[in-house]
mmCIF file of C-alpha atoms in Angstrom:
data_model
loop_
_atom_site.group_PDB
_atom_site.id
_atom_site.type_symbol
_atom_site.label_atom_id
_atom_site.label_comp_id
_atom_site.label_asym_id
_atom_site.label_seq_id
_atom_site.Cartn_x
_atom_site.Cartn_y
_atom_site.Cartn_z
ATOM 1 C CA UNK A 1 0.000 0.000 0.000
ATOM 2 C CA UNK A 2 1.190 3.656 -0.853
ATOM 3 C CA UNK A 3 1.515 6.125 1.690
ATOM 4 C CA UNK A 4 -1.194 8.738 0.989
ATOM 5 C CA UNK A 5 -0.213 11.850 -0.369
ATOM 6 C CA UNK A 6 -0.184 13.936 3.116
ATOM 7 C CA UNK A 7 3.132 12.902 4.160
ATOM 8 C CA UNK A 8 6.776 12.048 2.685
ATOM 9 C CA UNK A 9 7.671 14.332 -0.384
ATOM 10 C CA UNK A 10 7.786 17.964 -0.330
ATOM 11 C CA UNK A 11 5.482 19.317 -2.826
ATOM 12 C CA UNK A 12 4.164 17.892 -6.277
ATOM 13 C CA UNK A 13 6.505 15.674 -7.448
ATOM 14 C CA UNK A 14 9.227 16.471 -4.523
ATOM 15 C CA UNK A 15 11.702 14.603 -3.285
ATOM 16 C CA UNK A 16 10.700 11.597 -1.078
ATOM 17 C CA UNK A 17 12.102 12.385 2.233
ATOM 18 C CA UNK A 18 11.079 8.740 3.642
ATOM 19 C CA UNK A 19 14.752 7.015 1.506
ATOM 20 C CA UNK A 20 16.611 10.021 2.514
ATOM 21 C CA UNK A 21 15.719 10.122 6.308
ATOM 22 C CA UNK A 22 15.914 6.939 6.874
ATOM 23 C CA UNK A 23 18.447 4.087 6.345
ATOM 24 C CA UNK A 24 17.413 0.370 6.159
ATOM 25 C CA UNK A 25 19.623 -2.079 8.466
ATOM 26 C CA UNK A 26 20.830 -4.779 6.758
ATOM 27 C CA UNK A 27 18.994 -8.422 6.328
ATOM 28 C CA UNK A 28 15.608 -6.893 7.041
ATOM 29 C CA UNK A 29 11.973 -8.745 6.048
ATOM 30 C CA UNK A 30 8.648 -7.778 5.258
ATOM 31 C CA UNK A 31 6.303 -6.405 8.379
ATOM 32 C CA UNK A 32 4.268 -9.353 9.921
ATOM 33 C CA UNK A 33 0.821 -9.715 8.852
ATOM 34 C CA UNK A 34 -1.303 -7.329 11.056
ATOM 35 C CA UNK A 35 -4.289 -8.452 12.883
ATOM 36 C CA UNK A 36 -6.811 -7.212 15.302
ATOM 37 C CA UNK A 37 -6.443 -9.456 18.272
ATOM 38 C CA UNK A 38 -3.506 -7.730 19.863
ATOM 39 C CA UNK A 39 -1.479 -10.498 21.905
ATOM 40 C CA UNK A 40 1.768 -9.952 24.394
ATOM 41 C CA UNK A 41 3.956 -11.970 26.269
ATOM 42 C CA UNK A 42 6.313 -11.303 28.635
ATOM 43 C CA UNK A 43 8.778 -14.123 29.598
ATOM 44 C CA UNK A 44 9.931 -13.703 33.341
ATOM 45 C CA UNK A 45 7.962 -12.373 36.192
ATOM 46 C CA UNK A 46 10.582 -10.774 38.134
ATOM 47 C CA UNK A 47 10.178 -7.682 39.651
ATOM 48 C CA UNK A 48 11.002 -5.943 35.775
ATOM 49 C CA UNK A 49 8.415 -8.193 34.222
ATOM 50 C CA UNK A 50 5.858 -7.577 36.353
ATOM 51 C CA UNK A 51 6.617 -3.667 36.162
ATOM 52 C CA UNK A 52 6.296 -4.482 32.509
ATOM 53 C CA UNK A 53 3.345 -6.413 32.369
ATOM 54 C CA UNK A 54 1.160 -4.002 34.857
ATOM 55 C CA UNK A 55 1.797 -0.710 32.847
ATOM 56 C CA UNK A 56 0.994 -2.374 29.722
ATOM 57 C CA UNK A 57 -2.247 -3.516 31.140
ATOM 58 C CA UNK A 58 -2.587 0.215 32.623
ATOM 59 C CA UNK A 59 -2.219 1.829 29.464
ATOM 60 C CA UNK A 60 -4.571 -0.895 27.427
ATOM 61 C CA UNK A 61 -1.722 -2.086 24.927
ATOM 62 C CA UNK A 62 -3.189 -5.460 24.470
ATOM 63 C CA UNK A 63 -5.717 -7.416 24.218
ATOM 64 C CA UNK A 64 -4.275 -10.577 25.921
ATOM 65 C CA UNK A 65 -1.224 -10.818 27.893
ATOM 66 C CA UNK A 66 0.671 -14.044 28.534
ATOM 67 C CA UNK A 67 2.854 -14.115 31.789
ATOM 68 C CA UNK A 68 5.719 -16.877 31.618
ATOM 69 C CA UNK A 69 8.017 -17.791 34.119
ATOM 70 C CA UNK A 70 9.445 -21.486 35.595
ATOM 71 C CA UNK A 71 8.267 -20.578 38.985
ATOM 72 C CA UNK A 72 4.749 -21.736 38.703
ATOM 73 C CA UNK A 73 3.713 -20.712 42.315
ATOM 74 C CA UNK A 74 4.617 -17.200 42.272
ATOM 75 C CA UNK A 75 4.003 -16.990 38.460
ATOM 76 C CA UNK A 76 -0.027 -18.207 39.367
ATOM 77 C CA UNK A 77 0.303 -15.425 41.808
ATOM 78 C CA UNK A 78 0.869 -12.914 40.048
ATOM 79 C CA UNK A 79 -1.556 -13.871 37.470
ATOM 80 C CA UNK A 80 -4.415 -14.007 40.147
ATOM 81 C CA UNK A 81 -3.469 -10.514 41.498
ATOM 82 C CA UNK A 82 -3.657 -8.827 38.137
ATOM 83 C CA UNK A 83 -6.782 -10.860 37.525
ATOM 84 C CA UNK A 84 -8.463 -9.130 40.412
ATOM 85 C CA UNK A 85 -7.426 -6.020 39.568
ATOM 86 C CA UNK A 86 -9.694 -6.374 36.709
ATOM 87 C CA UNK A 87 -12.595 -3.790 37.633
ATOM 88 C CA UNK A 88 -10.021 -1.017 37.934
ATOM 89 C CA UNK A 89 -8.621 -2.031 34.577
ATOM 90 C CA UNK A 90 -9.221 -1.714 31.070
ATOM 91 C CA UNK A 91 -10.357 -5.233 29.876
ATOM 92 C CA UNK A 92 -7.640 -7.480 29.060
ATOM 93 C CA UNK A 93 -7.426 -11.241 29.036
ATOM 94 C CA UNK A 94 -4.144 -12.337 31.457
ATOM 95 C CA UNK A 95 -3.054 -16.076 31.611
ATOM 96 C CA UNK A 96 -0.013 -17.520 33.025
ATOM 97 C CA UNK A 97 2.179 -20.890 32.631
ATOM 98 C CA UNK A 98 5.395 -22.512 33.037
ATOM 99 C CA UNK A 99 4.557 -23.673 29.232
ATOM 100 C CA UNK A 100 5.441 -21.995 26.311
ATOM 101 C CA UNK A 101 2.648 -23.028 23.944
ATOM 102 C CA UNK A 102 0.606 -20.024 25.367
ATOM 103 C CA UNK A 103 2.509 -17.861 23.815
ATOM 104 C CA UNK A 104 1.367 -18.808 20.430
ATOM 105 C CA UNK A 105 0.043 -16.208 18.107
ATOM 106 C CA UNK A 106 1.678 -13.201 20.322
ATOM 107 C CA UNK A 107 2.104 -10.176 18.079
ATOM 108 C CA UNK A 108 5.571 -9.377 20.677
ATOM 109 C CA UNK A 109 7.275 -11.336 23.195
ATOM 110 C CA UNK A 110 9.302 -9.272 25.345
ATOM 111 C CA UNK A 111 11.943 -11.304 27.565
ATOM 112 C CA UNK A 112 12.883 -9.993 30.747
ATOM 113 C CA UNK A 113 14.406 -13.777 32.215
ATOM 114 C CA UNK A 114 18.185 -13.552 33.419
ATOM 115 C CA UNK A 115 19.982 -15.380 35.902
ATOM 116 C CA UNK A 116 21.239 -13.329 38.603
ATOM 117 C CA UNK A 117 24.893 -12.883 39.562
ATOM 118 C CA UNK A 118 26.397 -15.171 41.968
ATOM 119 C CA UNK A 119 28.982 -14.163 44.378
ATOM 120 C CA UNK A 120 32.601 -13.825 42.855
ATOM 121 C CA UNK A 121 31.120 -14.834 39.401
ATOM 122 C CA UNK A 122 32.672 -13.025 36.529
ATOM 123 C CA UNK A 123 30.676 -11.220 33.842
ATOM 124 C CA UNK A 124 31.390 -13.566 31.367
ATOM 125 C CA UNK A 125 30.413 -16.712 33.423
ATOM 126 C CA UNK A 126 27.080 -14.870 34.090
ATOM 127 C CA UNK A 127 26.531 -14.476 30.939
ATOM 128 C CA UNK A 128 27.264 -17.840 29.645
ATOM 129 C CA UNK A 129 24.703 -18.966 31.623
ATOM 130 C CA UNK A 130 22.445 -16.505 30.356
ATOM 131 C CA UNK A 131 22.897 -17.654 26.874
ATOM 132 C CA UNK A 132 22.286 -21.462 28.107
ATOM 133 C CA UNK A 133 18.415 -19.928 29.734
ATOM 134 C CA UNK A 134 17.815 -18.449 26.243
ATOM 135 C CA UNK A 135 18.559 -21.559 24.243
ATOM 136 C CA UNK A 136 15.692 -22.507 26.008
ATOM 137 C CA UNK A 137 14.060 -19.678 26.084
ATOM 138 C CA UNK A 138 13.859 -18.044 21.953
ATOM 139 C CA UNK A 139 13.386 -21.538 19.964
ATOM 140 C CA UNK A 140 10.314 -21.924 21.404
ATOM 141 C CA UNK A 141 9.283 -18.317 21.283
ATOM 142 C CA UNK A 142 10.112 -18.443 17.363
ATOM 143 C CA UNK A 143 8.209 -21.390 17.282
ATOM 144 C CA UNK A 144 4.557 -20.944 18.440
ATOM 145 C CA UNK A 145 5.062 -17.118 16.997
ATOM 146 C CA UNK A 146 7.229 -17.123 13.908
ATOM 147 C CA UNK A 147 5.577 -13.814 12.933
ATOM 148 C CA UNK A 148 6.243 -12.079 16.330
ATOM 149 C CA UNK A 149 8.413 -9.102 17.257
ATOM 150 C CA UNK A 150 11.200 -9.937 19.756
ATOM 151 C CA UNK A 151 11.844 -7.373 22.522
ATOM 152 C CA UNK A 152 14.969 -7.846 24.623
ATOM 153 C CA UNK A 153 15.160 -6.327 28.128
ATOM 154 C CA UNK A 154 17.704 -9.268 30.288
ATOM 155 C CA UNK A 155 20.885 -7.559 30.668
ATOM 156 C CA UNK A 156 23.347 -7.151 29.306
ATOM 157 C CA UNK A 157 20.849 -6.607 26.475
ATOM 158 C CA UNK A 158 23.024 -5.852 23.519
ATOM 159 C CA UNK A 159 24.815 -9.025 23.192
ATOM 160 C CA UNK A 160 21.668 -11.200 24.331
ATOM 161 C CA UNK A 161 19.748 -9.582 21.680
ATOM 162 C CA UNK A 162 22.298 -10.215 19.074
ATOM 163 C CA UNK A 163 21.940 -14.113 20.457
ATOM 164 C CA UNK A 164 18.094 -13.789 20.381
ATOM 165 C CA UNK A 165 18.637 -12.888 16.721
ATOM 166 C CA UNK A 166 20.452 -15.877 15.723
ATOM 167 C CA UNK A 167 18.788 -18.641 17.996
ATOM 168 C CA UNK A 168 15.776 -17.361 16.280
ATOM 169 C CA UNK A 169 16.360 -16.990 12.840
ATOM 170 C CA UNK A 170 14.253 -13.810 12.592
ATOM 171 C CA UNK A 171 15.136 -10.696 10.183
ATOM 172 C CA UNK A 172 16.897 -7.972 12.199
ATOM 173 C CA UNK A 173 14.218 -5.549 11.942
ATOM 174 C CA UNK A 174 12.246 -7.872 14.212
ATOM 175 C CA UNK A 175 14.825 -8.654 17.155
ATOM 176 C CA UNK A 176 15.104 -5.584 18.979
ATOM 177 C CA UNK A 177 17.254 -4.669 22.428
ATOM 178 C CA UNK A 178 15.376 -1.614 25.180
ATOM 179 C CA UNK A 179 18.964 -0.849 24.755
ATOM 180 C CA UNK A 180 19.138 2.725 25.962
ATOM 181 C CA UNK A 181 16.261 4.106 25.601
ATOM 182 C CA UNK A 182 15.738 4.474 29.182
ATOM 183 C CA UNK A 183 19.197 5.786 28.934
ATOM 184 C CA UNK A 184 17.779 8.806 26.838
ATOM 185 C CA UNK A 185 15.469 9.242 29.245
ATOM 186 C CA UNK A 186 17.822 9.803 32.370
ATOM 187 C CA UNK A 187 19.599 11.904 30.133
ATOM 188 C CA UNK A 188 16.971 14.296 28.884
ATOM 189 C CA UNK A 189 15.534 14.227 32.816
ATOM 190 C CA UNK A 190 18.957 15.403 33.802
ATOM 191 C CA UNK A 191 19.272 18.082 30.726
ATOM 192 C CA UNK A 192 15.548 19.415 31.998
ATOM 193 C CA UNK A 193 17.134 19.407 35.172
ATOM 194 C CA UNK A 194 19.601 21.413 34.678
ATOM 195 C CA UNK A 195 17.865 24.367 32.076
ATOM 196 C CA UNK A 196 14.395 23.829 34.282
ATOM 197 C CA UNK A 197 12.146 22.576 31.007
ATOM 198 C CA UNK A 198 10.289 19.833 30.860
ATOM 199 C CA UNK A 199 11.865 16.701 29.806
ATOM 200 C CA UNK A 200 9.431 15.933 26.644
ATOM 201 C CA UNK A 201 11.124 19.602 25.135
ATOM 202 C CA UNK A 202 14.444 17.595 25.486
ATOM 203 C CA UNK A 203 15.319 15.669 22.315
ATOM 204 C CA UNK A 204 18.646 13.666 23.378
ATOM 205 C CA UNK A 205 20.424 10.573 22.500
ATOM 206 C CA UNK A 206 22.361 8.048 24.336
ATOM 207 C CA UNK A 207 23.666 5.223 21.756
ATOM 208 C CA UNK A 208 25.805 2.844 21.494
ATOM 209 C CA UNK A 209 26.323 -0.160 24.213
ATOM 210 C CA UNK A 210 23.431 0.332 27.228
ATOM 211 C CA UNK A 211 26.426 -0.258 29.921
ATOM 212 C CA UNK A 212 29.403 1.577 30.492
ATOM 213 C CA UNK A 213 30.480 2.476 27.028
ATOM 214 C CA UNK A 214 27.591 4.340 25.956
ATOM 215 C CA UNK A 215 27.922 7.336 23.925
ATOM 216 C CA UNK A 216 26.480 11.000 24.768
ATOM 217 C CA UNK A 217 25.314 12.637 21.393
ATOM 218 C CA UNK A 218 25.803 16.168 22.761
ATOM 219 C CA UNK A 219 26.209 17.949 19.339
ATOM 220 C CA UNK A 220 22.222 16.725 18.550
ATOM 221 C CA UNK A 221 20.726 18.170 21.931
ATOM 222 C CA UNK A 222 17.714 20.604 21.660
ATOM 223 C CA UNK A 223 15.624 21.908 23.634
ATOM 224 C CA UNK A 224 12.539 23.764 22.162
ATOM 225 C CA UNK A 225 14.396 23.255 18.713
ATOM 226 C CA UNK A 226 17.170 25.127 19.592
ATOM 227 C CA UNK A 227 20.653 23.363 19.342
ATOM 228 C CA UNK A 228 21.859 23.497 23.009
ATOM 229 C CA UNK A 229 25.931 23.610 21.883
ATOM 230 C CA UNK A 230 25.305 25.706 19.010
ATOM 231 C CA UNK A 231 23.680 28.548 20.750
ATOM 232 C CA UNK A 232 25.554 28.547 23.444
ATOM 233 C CA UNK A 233 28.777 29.404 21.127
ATOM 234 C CA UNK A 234 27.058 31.993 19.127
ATOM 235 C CA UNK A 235 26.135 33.476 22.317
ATOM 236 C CA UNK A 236 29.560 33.228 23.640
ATOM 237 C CA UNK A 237 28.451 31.722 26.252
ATOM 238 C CA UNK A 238 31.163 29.318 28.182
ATOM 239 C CA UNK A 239 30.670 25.652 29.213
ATOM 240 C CA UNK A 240 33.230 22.838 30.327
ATOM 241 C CA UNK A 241 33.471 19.453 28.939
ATOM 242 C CA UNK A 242 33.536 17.917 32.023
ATOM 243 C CA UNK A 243 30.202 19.539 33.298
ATOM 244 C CA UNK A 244 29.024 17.323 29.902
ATOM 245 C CA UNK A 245 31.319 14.156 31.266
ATOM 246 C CA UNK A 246 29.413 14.394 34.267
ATOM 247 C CA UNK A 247 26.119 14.624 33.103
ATOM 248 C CA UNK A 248 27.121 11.367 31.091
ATOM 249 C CA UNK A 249 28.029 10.010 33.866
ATOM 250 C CA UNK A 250 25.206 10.519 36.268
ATOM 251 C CA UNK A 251 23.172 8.856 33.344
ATOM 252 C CA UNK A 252 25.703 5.224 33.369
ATOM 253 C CA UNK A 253 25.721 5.382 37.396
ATOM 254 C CA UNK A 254 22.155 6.189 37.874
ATOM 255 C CA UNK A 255 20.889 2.072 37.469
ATOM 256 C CA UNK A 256 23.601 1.749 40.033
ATOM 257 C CA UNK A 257 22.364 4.110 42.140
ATOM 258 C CA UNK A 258 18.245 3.041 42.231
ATOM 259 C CA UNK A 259 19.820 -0.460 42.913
ATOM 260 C CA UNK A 260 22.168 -0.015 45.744
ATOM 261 C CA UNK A 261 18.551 2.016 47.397
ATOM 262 C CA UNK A 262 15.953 -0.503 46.908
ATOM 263 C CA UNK A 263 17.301 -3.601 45.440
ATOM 264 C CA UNK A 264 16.317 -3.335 41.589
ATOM 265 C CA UNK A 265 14.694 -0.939 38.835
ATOM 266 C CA UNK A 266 11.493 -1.713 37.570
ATOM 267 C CA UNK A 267 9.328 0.844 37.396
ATOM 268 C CA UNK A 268 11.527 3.155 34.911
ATOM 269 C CA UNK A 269 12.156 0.081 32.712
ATOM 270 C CA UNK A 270 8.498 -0.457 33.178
ATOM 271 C CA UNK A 271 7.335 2.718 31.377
ATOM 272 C CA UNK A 272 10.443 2.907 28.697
ATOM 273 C CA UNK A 273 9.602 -0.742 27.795
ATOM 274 C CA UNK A 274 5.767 -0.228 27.416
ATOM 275 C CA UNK A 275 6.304 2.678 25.456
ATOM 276 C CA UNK A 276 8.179 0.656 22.873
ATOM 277 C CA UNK A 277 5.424 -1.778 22.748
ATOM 278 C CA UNK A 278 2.779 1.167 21.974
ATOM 279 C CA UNK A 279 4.952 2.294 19.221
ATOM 280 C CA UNK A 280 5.612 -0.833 17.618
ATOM 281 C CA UNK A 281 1.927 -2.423 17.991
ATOM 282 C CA UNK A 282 0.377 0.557 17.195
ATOM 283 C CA UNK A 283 2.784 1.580 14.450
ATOM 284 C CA UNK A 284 3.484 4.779 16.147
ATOM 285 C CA UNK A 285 6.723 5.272 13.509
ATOM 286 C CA UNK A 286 8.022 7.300 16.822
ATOM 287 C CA UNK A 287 12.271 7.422 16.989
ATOM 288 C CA UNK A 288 13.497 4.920 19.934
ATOM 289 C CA UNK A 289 17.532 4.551 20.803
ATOM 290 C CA UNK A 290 17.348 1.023 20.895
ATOM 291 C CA UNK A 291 19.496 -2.199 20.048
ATOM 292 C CA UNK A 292 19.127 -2.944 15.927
ATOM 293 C CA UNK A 293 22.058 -4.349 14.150
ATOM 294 C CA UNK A 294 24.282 -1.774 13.793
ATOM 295 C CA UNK A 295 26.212 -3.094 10.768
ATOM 296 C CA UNK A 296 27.396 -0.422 8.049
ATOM 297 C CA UNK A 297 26.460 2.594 10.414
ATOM 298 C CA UNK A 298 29.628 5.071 11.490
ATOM 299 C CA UNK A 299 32.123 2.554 10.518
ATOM 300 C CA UNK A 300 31.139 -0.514 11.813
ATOM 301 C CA UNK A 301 32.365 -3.641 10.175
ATOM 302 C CA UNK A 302 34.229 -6.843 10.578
ATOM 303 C CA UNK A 303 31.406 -8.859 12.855
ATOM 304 C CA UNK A 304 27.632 -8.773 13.467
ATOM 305 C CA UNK A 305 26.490 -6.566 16.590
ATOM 306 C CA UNK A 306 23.394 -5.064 18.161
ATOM 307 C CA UNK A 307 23.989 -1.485 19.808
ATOM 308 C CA UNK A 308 21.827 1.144 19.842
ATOM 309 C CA UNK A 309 20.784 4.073 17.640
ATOM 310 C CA UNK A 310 17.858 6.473 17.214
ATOM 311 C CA UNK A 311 15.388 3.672 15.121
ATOM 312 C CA UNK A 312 12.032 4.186 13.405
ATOM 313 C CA UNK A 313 9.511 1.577 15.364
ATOM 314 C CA UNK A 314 6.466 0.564 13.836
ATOM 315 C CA UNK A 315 4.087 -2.967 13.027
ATOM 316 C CA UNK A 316 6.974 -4.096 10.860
ATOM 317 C CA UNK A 317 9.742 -3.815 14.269
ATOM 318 C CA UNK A 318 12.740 -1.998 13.186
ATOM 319 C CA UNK A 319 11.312 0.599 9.551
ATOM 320 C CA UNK A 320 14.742 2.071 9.703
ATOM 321 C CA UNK A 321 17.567 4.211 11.453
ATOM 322 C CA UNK A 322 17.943 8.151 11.312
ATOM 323 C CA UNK A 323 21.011 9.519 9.748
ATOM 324 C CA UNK A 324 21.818 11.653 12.675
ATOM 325 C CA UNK A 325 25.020 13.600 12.649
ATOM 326 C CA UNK A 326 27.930 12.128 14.603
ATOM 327 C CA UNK A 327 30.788 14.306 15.154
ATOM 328 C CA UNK A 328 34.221 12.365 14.758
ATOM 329 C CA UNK A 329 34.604 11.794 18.492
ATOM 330 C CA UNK A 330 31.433 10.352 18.940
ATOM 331 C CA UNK A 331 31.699 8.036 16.042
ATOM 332 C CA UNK A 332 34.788 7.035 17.410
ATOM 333 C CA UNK A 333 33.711 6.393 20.500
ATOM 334 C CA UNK A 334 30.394 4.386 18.712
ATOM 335 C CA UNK A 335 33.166 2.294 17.586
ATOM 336 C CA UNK A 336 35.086 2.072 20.604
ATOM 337 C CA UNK A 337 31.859 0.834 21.942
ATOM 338 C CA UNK A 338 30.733 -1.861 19.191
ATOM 339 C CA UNK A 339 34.437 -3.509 19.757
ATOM 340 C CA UNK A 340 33.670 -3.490 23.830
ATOM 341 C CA UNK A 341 30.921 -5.617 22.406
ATOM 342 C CA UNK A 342 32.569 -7.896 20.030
ATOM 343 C CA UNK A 343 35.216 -8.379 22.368
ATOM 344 C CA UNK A 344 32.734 -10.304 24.956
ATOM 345 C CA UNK A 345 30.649 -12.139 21.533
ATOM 346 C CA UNK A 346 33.612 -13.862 20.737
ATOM 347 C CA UNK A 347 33.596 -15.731 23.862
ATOM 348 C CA UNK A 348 30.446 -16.964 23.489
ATOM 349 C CA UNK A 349 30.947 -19.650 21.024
ATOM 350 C CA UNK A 350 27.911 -18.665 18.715
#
């Protein structure tokens, strides 16, 4: 179908601004056939699943959601308390099971299931075992719902969305990481902070690895539409790097910081993770920093990796990736970032 005449080119017979905005990530498919019947589930019922689950059932997302988890006590549990919750709710169907067959037919399965880190257990270990859960976790996913979207959210996200992607044998556009979107949003809270705006007049990017790599895209802040950097040198008007560095940093220690209070994050990941789902099942076409493959963007080559960059969501996952401006130093440190990355894949055996 043709995009109606409203939208895309400028003028009668302009130039389409869709090919030119956006570019495709390699080894993409079609969109999956769109239906009515709007079906999630969410595999893990942790304290970030739940958070997950409940504001997607707040904000009437779907029409069914599917709670998985091998703890079949506290998994029933959880069902049952949702379930009650259902005159204060907008009505959705909720079901729960240690079985993986009632996720067929979900339009997106977001996986939240990790193992946690046990005491003097390296990274790497950790992670091993995290890729051993999601061999068991993705082929059956794939399975009962070879037209779903996959949304990663187990940490560290990046790499265990690029092994999602190939224990599934989806297209790239439909194996995405959170990545850092909730990055962005610390960072534009912070920005709004510190100029006293709100935080939706804040258009700011974190990309790159969602962990300690990440990279700050300070020459693309604005606020209001104004370039922040911009206007503050044709106004003369001083600032010091490391007032940036900090900011930056704030953002990468924040996680930290929630977690050393109460124990975990949910409820941030909750919101940044719902609103993913509403722009991908409702084919908002809204720009998310999330994990895609990153192949061919800034330089990257030699070796397949997921990071994240400002992507076009919609029905069909992953429509494409803005060609936003990187100066050198942040596509360096973009690369700097996907090598952090392909460093730790090569371990992994996959």
């Amino acid at each position: 179908m043709h995009p109606s005449g409203s939208s895309s080119s400028l003028g009668p017979g302009g130039l389409d601004l869709t090919q030119a905005f956006f570019k495709p990530i390699q080894r993409a498919g079609l969109p999956s056939p769109a239906k009515r019947h709007t079906k999630i589930s969410v595999i893990g019922a942790g304290n970030v699943g739940m958070a997950i689950a409940q504001t997607i059932l707040t904000q009437d997302l779907a029409d069914e959601i599917v709670l998985i988890d091998a703890k079949a006590d506290k998994l029933r549990g959880e069902m049952l308390d949702l379930q009650h919750a259902a005159a204060f709710l907008p009505r959705t169907k909720i079901n729960a099971s240690v079985d993986y067959e009632f996720t067929v037919g979900s339009d997106l399965c977001i996986v939240t299931a990790g193992a946690r880190q046990n005491p003097g257990e390296s990274r790497l270990d950790l992670l091993q075992r995290n890729v051993a859960l999601f061999k068991n976790i993705i082929p059956p996913l794939a399975r009962f719902s070879p037209d779903t979207i996959l949304l990663i959210v187990s940490n560290p996200v990046d790499v265990l969305t690029y092994v999602s992607w190939k224990l599934s044998g989806f297209p790239s556009n439909r194996v995405i990481g959170s990545g850092t979107n909730l990055d962005s949003s610390r960072f534009r809270f912070l920005i709004a902070d510190h100029l006293d705006v709100n935080a939706q007049d804040v258009q700011a990017y974190i990309v790159g690895e969602h962990g300690d790599s990440s990279v700050a895209l300070w020459s693309s802040i604005s606020v209001g539409g104004v370039p922040v950097l911009s206007f503050l040198e044709n106004q003369q008007i001083a600032y010091e790097k490391v007032t940036l560095e900090k900011i930056h940093k704030e953002v990468v220690d924040s996680a930290y910081e929630v977690i050393s209070l109460k124990g975990y994050t949910s409820w941030a990941i909750g919101y940044s993770v719902a609103n993913l789902a509403r722009s991908i099942l409702r084919d908002q076409r809204k720009i998310h920093p999330v994990s895609v493959l990153a192949n061919g963007f800034y330089g990257i080559e030699g070796g397949d990796v997921f990071l994240s960059l400002p992507a076009q969501l919609g029905r069909g996952g992953v429509l494409g990736v803005t060609n936003v401006h990187l100066t050198d130093e942040e596509a360096k440190r973009f690369r700097d970032s996907a090598n952090t990355i392909l460093d730790v894949q090569s371990q992994l055996g996959i």
